PDB file of C-alpha atoms and ligand atoms in Angstrom:
ATOM      1  CA  MET A   1      -0.051   0.222   0.045  1.00  0.00           C
ATOM      2  CA  GLY A   2       2.737   2.628   0.953  1.00  0.00           C
ATOM      3  CA  THR A   3       1.399   6.081   1.407  1.00  0.00           C
ATOM      4  CA  VAL A   4      -1.868   7.028   0.882  1.00  0.00           C
ATOM      5  CA  THR A   5      -2.600  10.431   1.027  1.00  0.00           C
ATOM      6  CA  LEU A   6      -6.370  11.193   1.118  1.00  0.00           C
ATOM      7  CA  PRO A   7      -8.190  14.814  -0.148  1.00  0.00           C
ATOM      8  CA  ARG A   8      -9.298  17.252   2.557  1.00  0.00           C
ATOM      9  CA  VAL A   9     -12.633  17.172   4.355  1.00  0.00           C
ATOM     10  CA  VAL A  10     -12.299  19.947   6.479  1.00  0.00           C
ATOM     11  CA  PRO A  11     -11.638  23.524   5.215  1.00  0.00           C
ATOM     12  CA  ALA A  12      -8.590  24.964   6.701  1.00  0.00           C
ATOM     13  CA  PRO A  13     -10.092  29.048   6.911  1.00  0.00           C
ATOM     14  CA  SER A  14      -8.112  31.802   7.125  1.00  0.00           C
ATOM     15  CA  GLY A  15      -6.080  32.797  10.197  1.00  0.00           C
ATOM     16  CA  LYS A  16      -3.757  30.107  10.754  1.00  0.00           C
ATOM     17  CA  PRO A  17      -1.633  30.833  14.008  1.00  0.00           C
ATOM     18  CA  VAL A  18       2.295  31.334  13.028  1.00  0.00           C
ATOM     19  CA  ARG A  19       4.862  30.015  15.998  1.00  0.00           C
ATOM     20  CA  ALA A  20       7.948  31.455  16.039  1.00  0.00           C
ATOM     21  CA  GLY A  21      11.148  29.470  16.027  1.00  0.00           C
ATOM     22  CA  SER A  22       9.001  26.421  13.999  1.00  0.00           C
ATOM     23  CA  LYS A  23      11.719  25.895  11.857  1.00  0.00           C
ATOM     24  CA  GLU A  24      14.607  25.483  14.013  1.00  0.00           C
ATOM     25  CA  THR A  25      12.211  23.521  16.303  1.00  0.00           C
ATOM     26  CA  GLN A  26      11.287  21.033  12.939  1.00  0.00           C
ATOM     27  CA  GLY A  27      15.346  20.795  12.540  1.00  0.00           C
ATOM     28  CA  ARG A  28      15.464  18.861  16.330  1.00  0.00           C
ATOM     29  CA  VAL A  29      12.519  17.240  16.616  1.00  0.00           C
ATOM     30  CA  ARG A  30      14.061  15.989  13.018  1.00  0.00           C
ATOM     31  CA  ARG A  31      17.195  15.069  14.908  1.00  0.00           C
ATOM     32  CA  ILE A  32      15.783  13.424  17.631  1.00  0.00           C
ATOM     33  CA  ALA A  33      13.506  11.041  15.064  1.00  0.00           C
ATOM     34  CA  GLN A  34      16.460   9.756  13.015  1.00  0.00           C
ATOM     35  CA  ASP A  35      19.060  10.510  16.120  1.00  0.00           C
ATOM     36  CA  PRO A  36      17.778   9.605  19.432  1.00  0.00           C
ATOM     37  CA  ALA A  37      20.728   9.989  21.149  1.00  0.00           C
ATOM     38  CA  SER A  38      20.606  13.841  20.501  1.00  0.00           C
ATOM     39  CA  TRP A  39      18.159  13.782  23.069  1.00  0.00           C
ATOM     40  CA  THR A  40      20.033  14.359  26.416  1.00  0.00           C
ATOM     41  CA  LYS A  41      18.586  14.829  30.326  1.00  0.00           C
ATOM     42  CA  GLU A  42      19.969  19.024  29.144  1.00  0.00           C
ATOM     43  CA  ALA A  43      16.907  19.065  26.609  1.00  0.00           C
ATOM     44  CA  ALA A  44      14.525  16.827  28.290  1.00  0.00           C
ATOM     45  CA  ALA A  45      14.818  19.791  31.004  1.00  0.00           C
ATOM     46  CA  ALA A  46      14.892  22.467  28.868  1.00  0.00           C
ATOM     47  CA  SER A  47      11.663  21.040  27.043  1.00  0.00           C
ATOM     48  CA  ALA A  48       9.723  21.010  30.580  1.00  0.00           C
ATOM     49  CA  ALA A  49      10.834  23.992  31.644  1.00  0.00           C
ATOM     50  CA  ARG A  50       9.480  25.766  28.535  1.00  0.00           C
ATOM     51  CA  PHE A  51       6.389  23.622  28.702  1.00  0.00           C
ATOM     52  CA  ASP A  52       5.548  24.021  31.969  1.00  0.00           C
ATOM     53  CA  THR A  53       5.444  28.481  31.392  1.00  0.00           C
ATOM     54  CA  LEU A  54       3.589  27.155  28.158  1.00  0.00           C
ATOM     55  CA  SER A  55       0.697  25.291  30.199  1.00  0.00           C
ATOM     56  CA  GLU A  56      -0.287  28.645  32.027  1.00  0.00           C
ATOM     57  CA  LEU A  57      -2.066  29.664  28.328  1.00  0.00           C
ATOM     58  CA  TRP A  58      -2.152  26.613  26.243  1.00  0.00           C
ATOM     59  CA  ASP A  59      -5.722  25.618  26.905  1.00  0.00           C
ATOM     60  CA  GLU A  60      -7.027  29.816  26.187  1.00  0.00           C
ATOM     61  CA  GLU A  61      -5.203  30.303  23.528  1.00  0.00           C
ATOM     62  CA  ARG A  62      -4.633  26.680  21.696  1.00  0.00           C
ATOM     63  CA  ALA A  63      -7.534  24.212  23.269  1.00  0.00           C
ATOM     64  CA  ALA A  64     -10.395  25.551  19.935  1.00  0.00           C
ATOM     65  CA  TYR A  65      -7.894  24.100  17.017  1.00  0.00           C
ATOM     66  CA  ARG A  66      -5.690  21.626  18.005  1.00  0.00           C
ATOM     67  CA  PRO A  67      -7.941  18.350  17.910  1.00  0.00           C
ATOM     68  CA  ALA A  68      -9.738  18.633  15.015  1.00  0.00           C
ATOM     69  CA  PRO A  69      -6.443  16.655  12.575  1.00  0.00           C
ATOM     70  CA  LEU A  70      -6.670  13.887  15.037  1.00  0.00           C
ATOM     71  CA  ALA A  71     -10.609  13.526  15.232  1.00  0.00           C
ATOM     72  CA  ASP A  72     -10.092  13.327  11.242  1.00  0.00           C
ATOM     73  CA  ALA A  73      -7.296  10.771  11.549  1.00  0.00           C
ATOM     74  CA  LEU A  74      -9.948   8.984  13.772  1.00  0.00           C
ATOM     75  CA  ALA A  75     -12.820   9.012  11.557  1.00  0.00           C
ATOM     76  CA  ARG A  76     -11.174   8.364   8.102  1.00  0.00           C
ATOM     77  CA  GLY A  77      -7.363   6.977   9.034  1.00  0.00           C
ATOM     78  CA  GLY A  78      -8.851   3.063   8.717  1.00  0.00           C
ATOM     79  CA  PRO A  79      -9.494   0.706  11.361  1.00  0.00           C
ATOM     80  CA  LEU A  80      -8.559   0.984  14.791  1.00  0.00           C
ATOM     81  CA  PRO A  81      -8.224  -1.932  17.606  1.00  0.00           C
ATOM     82  CA  ALA A  82      -9.019  -1.708  20.401  1.00  0.00           C
ATOM     83  CA  GLY A  83      -6.819  -1.778  23.683  1.00  0.00           C
ATOM     84  CA  THR A  84      -5.108   0.531  25.711  1.00  0.00           C
ATOM     85  CA  CYS A  85      -4.553   3.569  24.170  1.00  0.00           C
ATOM     86  CA  VAL A  86      -1.481   5.820  25.183  1.00  0.00           C
ATOM     87  CA  GLU A  87      -0.835   8.863  24.509  1.00  0.00           C
ATOM     88  CA  LEU A  88       2.793  10.407  24.283  1.00  0.00           C
ATOM     89  CA  GLY A  89       3.619  14.177  25.009  1.00  0.00           C
ATOM     90  CA  SER A  90      -0.426  14.388  26.187  1.00  0.00           C
ATOM     91  CA  GLY A  91       0.315  18.134  27.326  1.00  0.00           C
ATOM     92  CA  THR A  92      -3.333  19.637  29.460  1.00  0.00           C
ATOM     93  CA  GLY A  93      -5.360  16.894  27.421  1.00  0.00           C
ATOM     94  CA  VAL A  94      -6.776  18.949  25.249  1.00  0.00           C
ATOM     95  CA  LEU A  95      -6.638  16.317  22.497  1.00  0.00           C
ATOM     96  CA  THR A  96      -7.608  13.077  25.035  1.00  0.00           C
ATOM     97  CA  PRO A  97     -11.176  13.227  25.626  1.00  0.00           C
ATOM     98  CA  LEU A  98     -11.693  12.416  21.676  1.00  0.00           C
ATOM     99  CA  LEU A  99      -8.939   9.316  22.428  1.00  0.00           C
ATOM    100  CA  LEU A 100     -10.874   8.395  25.537  1.00  0.00           C
ATOM    101  CA  GLU A 101     -14.418   8.159  23.526  1.00  0.00           C
ATOM    102  CA  ARG A 102     -12.526   4.758  21.702  1.00  0.00           C
ATOM    103  CA  TRP A 103     -10.288   4.020  24.397  1.00  0.00           C
ATOM    104  CA  PRO A 104     -11.767   3.986  27.440  1.00  0.00           C
ATOM    105  CA  GLU A 105      -8.180   2.764  28.546  1.00  0.00           C
ATOM    106  CA  THR A 106      -6.220   6.016  27.739  1.00  0.00           C
ATOM    107  CA  ILE A 107      -2.707   6.081  29.006  1.00  0.00           C
ATOM    108  CA  CYS A 108      -1.689  10.496  29.084  1.00  0.00           C
ATOM    109  CA  VAL A 109       2.502  10.522  29.060  1.00  0.00           C
ATOM    110  CA  ASP A 110       4.288  13.689  29.289  1.00  0.00           C
ATOM    111  CA  LEU A 111       7.799  15.188  30.446  1.00  0.00           C
ATOM    112  CA  SER A 112       6.015  18.782  32.055  1.00  0.00           C
ATOM    113  CA  ALA A 113       4.824  18.603  35.617  1.00  0.00           C
ATOM    114  CA  GLY A 114       2.776  21.761  34.726  1.00  0.00           C
ATOM    115  CA  MET A 115       1.122  20.334  31.830  1.00  0.00           C
ATOM    116  CA  LEU A 116       0.314  17.686  33.451  1.00  0.00           C
ATOM    117  CA  ARG A 117      -1.609  19.780  36.213  1.00  0.00           C
ATOM    118  CA  LYS A 118      -4.009  20.915  33.882  1.00  0.00           C
ATOM    119  CA  ALA A 119      -5.082  17.864  32.596  1.00  0.00           C
ATOM    120  CA  ARG A 120      -8.296  16.344  33.495  1.00  0.00           C
ATOM    121  CA  ALA A 121      -8.706  12.524  31.963  1.00  0.00           C
ATOM    122  CA  GLY A 122      -6.918   9.443  31.216  1.00  0.00           C
ATOM    123  CA  LEU A 123      -4.353   8.176  33.559  1.00  0.00           C
ATOM    124  CA  LEU A 124      -1.512  10.925  34.010  1.00  0.00           C
ATOM    125  CA  VAL A 125       1.706   9.501  33.755  1.00  0.00           C
ATOM    126  CA  ARG A 126       4.632  11.787  33.600  1.00  0.00           C
ATOM    127  CA  ALA A 127       7.586  10.314  32.075  1.00  0.00           C
ATOM    128  CA  ASP A 128      10.107  11.331  29.211  1.00  0.00           C
ATOM    129  CA  SER A 129       8.635   9.264  25.792  1.00  0.00           C
ATOM    130  CA  ALA A 130      12.894   8.184  25.148  1.00  0.00           C
ATOM    131  CA  ARG A 131      11.871   5.568  28.195  1.00  0.00           C
ATOM    132  CA  LEU A 132       8.691   5.219  29.003  1.00  0.00           C
ATOM    133  CA  PRO A 133       7.169   3.544  32.045  1.00  0.00           C
ATOM    134  CA  ILE A 134       4.929   0.844  30.368  1.00  0.00           C
ATOM    135  CA  ALA A 135       5.531  -2.299  29.821  1.00  0.00           C
ATOM    136  CA  SER A 136       6.349  -3.691  25.956  1.00  0.00           C
ATOM    137  CA  ASP A 137       3.260  -4.792  24.056  1.00  0.00           C
ATOM    138  CA  ARG A 138       0.915  -2.914  26.320  1.00  0.00           C
ATOM    139  CA  ALA A 139      -0.791  -0.383  23.508  1.00  0.00           C
ATOM    140  CA  ALA A 140      -3.069  -0.932  21.208  1.00  0.00           C
ATOM    141  CA  VAL A 141      -2.405   2.216  19.771  1.00  0.00           C
ATOM    142  CA  VAL A 142       0.112   5.058  20.418  1.00  0.00           C
ATOM    143  CA  VAL A 143      -0.561   8.528  20.007  1.00  0.00           C
ATOM    144  CA  LEU A 144       1.633  11.483  18.984  1.00  0.00           C
ATOM    145  CA  GLY A 145       0.220  15.224  18.600  1.00  0.00           C
ATOM    146  CA  ASP A 146       2.921  17.489  18.223  1.00  0.00           C
ATOM    147  CA  THR A 147       5.762  16.115  20.422  1.00  0.00           C
ATOM    148  CA  PRO A 148       8.984  14.596  19.831  1.00  0.00           C
ATOM    149  CA  LEU A 149       9.352  10.916  18.118  1.00  0.00           C
ATOM    150  CA  PHE A 150      10.816   8.195  19.889  1.00  0.00           C
ATOM    151  CA  ALA A 151      10.479   5.417  17.240  1.00  0.00           C
ATOM    152  CA  ALA A 152      12.228   2.517  19.631  1.00  0.00           C
ATOM    153  CA  GLU A 153      10.262   3.289  22.423  1.00  0.00           C
ATOM    154  CA  VAL A 154       6.608   3.692  20.566  1.00  0.00           C
ATOM    155  CA  VAL A 155       7.408   0.187  18.615  1.00  0.00           C
ATOM    156  CA  ARG A 156       8.019  -1.726  22.438  1.00  0.00           C
ATOM    157  CA  ILE A 157       5.172  -0.214  23.813  1.00  0.00           C
ATOM    158  CA  LEU A 158       3.205  -1.329  20.657  1.00  0.00           C
ATOM    159  CA  GLN A 159       1.333  -4.690  20.205  1.00  0.00           C
ATOM    160  CA  ARG A 160       2.437  -6.173  16.894  1.00  0.00           C
ATOM    161  CA  ASP A 161      -0.797  -5.624  15.167  1.00  0.00           C
ATOM    162  CA  GLY A 162      -0.686  -1.822  16.885  1.00  0.00           C
ATOM    163  CA  VAL A 163      -1.446   1.702  14.629  1.00  0.00           C
ATOM    164  CA  VAL A 164       0.326   4.815  15.581  1.00  0.00           C
ATOM    165  CA  ILE A 165      -1.585   8.207  15.014  1.00  0.00           C
ATOM    166  CA  TRP A 166       0.184  10.891  14.909  1.00  0.00           C
ATOM    167  CA  ALA A 167      -0.459  14.203  14.519  1.00  0.00           C
ATOM    168  CA  ASN A 168       0.842  17.668  13.346  1.00  0.00           C
ATOM    169  CA  ALA A 169      -2.131  20.829  14.980  1.00  0.00           C
ATOM    170  CA  LEU A 170      -0.606  23.371  12.128  1.00  0.00           C
ATOM    171  CA  GLY A 171       0.697  20.641   9.404  1.00  0.00           C
ATOM    172  CA  VAL A 172       3.877  21.217   7.769  1.00  0.00           C
ATOM    173  CA  ASP A 173       3.961  25.034   9.885  1.00  0.00           C
ATOM    174  CA  ALA A 174       4.367  23.144  13.650  1.00  0.00           C
ATOM    175  CA  PRO A 175       7.334  23.330  15.250  1.00  0.00           C
ATOM    176  CA  HIS A 176       6.917  19.684  15.862  1.00  0.00           C
ATOM    177  CA  PHE A 177       6.340  18.582  11.772  1.00  0.00           C
ATOM    178  CA  LEU A 178       8.015  15.289  10.624  1.00  0.00           C
ATOM    179  CA  PRO A 179       7.034  14.838   6.834  1.00  0.00           C
ATOM    180  CA  THR A 180       5.544  10.652   6.404  1.00  0.00           C
ATOM    181  CA  ASP A 181       8.788  10.040   5.146  1.00  0.00           C
ATOM    182  CA  VAL A 182      10.754  10.471   7.970  1.00  0.00           C
ATOM    183  CA  LEU A 183       8.077   9.029  10.253  1.00  0.00           C
ATOM    184  CA  LEU A 184       7.964   5.792   7.867  1.00  0.00           C
ATOM    185  CA  VAL A 185      11.749   5.477   7.817  1.00  0.00           C
ATOM    186  CA  ALA A 186      11.853   5.784  11.458  1.00  0.00           C
ATOM    187  CA  PHE A 187       8.928   2.901  12.011  1.00  0.00           C
ATOM    188  CA  GLU A 188      10.984   0.688   9.738  1.00  0.00           C
ATOM    189  CA  ARG A 189      14.571   1.395  10.841  1.00  0.00           C
ATOM    190  CA  ALA A 190      12.804   0.506  14.632  1.00  0.00           C
ATOM    191  CA  THR A 191      10.971  -2.976  13.531  1.00  0.00           C
ATOM    192  CA  SER A 192      13.143  -3.992  10.422  1.00  0.00           C
ATOM    193  CA  ARG A 193       9.413  -4.260   8.851  1.00  0.00           C
ATOM    194  CA  ARG A 194       7.485  -2.376   5.922  1.00  0.00           C
ATOM    195  CA  TRP A 195       5.164   0.202   7.396  1.00  0.00           C
ATOM    196  CA  ASP A 196       1.652   1.784   5.759  1.00  0.00           C
ATOM    197  CA  ALA A 197       0.457   4.986   6.103  1.00  0.00           C
ATOM    198  CA  VAL A 198      -2.462   7.263   5.560  1.00  0.00           C
ATOM    199  CA  GLU A 199      -2.110  10.740   5.770  1.00  0.00           C
ATOM    200  CA  SER A 200      -4.359  13.956   5.440  1.00  0.00           C
ATOM    201  CA  ASP A 201      -4.604  17.542   5.834  1.00  0.00           C
ATOM    202  CA  ALA A 202      -7.444  19.190   8.447  1.00  0.00           C
ATOM    203  CA  LEU A 203      -7.923  22.287   9.247  1.00  0.00           C
ATOM    204  CA  TRP A 204      -4.829  23.869  10.018  1.00  0.00           C
ATOM    205  CA  GLY A 205      -3.253  20.570  10.463  1.00  0.00           C
ATOM    206  CA  HIS A 206      -1.844  17.299   9.346  1.00  0.00           C
ATOM    207  CA  TRP A 207      -1.961  13.355  10.417  1.00  0.00           C
ATOM    208  CA  VAL A 208      -0.905  10.466   9.382  1.00  0.00           C
ATOM    209  CA  VAL A 209      -1.861   7.315  10.383  1.00  0.00           C
ATOM    210  CA  LEU A 210       0.823   4.502  10.478  1.00  0.00           C
ATOM    211  CA  ARG A 211       0.209   0.641  10.547  1.00  0.00           C
ATOM    212  CA  PRO A 212       3.259  -1.855  10.278  1.00  0.00           C
ATOM    213  CA  GLN A 213       2.808  -3.992   7.682  1.00  0.00           C
TER     214      GLN A 213
HETATM  215  C1  LIG B 301       3.141  21.203  21.323  1.00  0.00           C
HETATM  216  S1  LIG B 301       2.736  20.392  23.082  1.00  0.00           S
HETATM  217  C2  LIG B 301       1.234  18.995  22.776  1.00  0.00           C
HETATM  218  C3  LIG B 301       0.472  18.681  23.788  1.00  0.00           C
HETATM  219  C4  LIG B 301      -1.036  18.410  23.155  1.00  0.00           C
HETATM  220  N1  LIG B 301      -0.370  16.756  22.525  1.00  0.00           N
HETATM  221  C5  LIG B 301      -1.642  19.329  21.987  1.00  0.00           C
HETATM  222  O1  LIG B 301      -2.055  18.510  21.156  1.00  0.00           O
HETATM  223  O2  LIG B 301      -2.191  20.002  23.132  1.00  0.00           O
HETATM  224  C6  LIG B 301       3.989  18.768  23.253  1.00  0.00           C
HETATM  225  C7  LIG B 301       3.875  18.577  24.335  1.00  0.00           C
HETATM  226  O3  LIG B 301       4.840  17.080  24.571  1.00  0.00           O
HETATM  227  C8  LIG B 301       5.569  17.343  25.851  1.00  0.00           C
HETATM  228  N2  LIG B 301       6.959  16.549  25.602  1.00  0.00           N
HETATM  229  C9  LIG B 301       8.058  17.583  24.579  1.00  0.00           C
HETATM  230  N3  LIG B 301       8.729  16.247  25.153  1.00  0.00           N
HETATM  231  C10 LIG B 301       8.214  15.411  26.011  1.00  0.00           C
HETATM  232  C11 LIG B 301       9.178  13.988  25.554  1.00  0.00           C
HETATM  233  N4  LIG B 301      10.404  13.538  25.235  1.00  0.00           N
HETATM  234  N5  LIG B 301       8.383  12.757  26.968  1.00  0.00           N
HETATM  235  C12 LIG B 301       6.515  13.420  26.787  1.00  0.00           C
HETATM  236  N6  LIG B 301       6.305  14.627  26.638  1.00  0.00           N
HETATM  237  C13 LIG B 301       7.643  15.209  26.189  1.00  0.00           C
HETATM  238  C14 LIG B 301       5.657  18.634  26.241  1.00  0.00           C
HETATM  239  O4  LIG B 301       5.963  19.053  27.602  1.00  0.00           O
HETATM  240  C15 LIG B 301       4.464  19.049  25.887  1.00  0.00           C
HETATM  241  O5  LIG B 301       3.073  19.300  26.958  1.00  0.00           O
END
């Protein structure tokens, strides 16, 4: 199957927010996906501190537009297995209600105590996605909404027939955006298997649903 790109069904109105420094962050996020050793203790501490600060106004400024790409992925990204969902980089929980509707057991993992303090739903775990305190093969679905990718950890906790959902709320302009080919290479390297992808744009964002063949 390879990569299938579905036509957009959720239009993108004008007024898309612009995030300063997003290209630099994209460079770092790409490096992490390709070389997880570039993620250091210092980088983790700096990221947690930054999101602790951002947590104050996160929901007020950003909650309205962020769920649209994930909602579209859930509706059109193909069959999704039942079981445990793990949401990585879950933040204040803006995306979590959509996940709980499908997966009553959703584990929400984030590095920032400030972001987690605002979260109201899911099983909240403060941890680094680079070293997850979650058993191997536990997750039917792993969801990453604008957060760094550590593919080896994702596939370790994912069941063999599990599914990964990747969403960037500001699409190619999102600080955490990664193109689908980079995602596929990361998962193929981590598993020595081929993966398929279904992707589309929704509102201002982009999503990809990835499955091992
Ligand atoms: C851009 S925010 C997205 C939050 C949420 N997914 C949303 O859509 O509103 C990125 C989140 O990823 C978290 N994060 C960054 N690096 C992480 C890591 N290595 N492990 C776990 N969480 C991380 C941050 O603390 C932050 O809450």
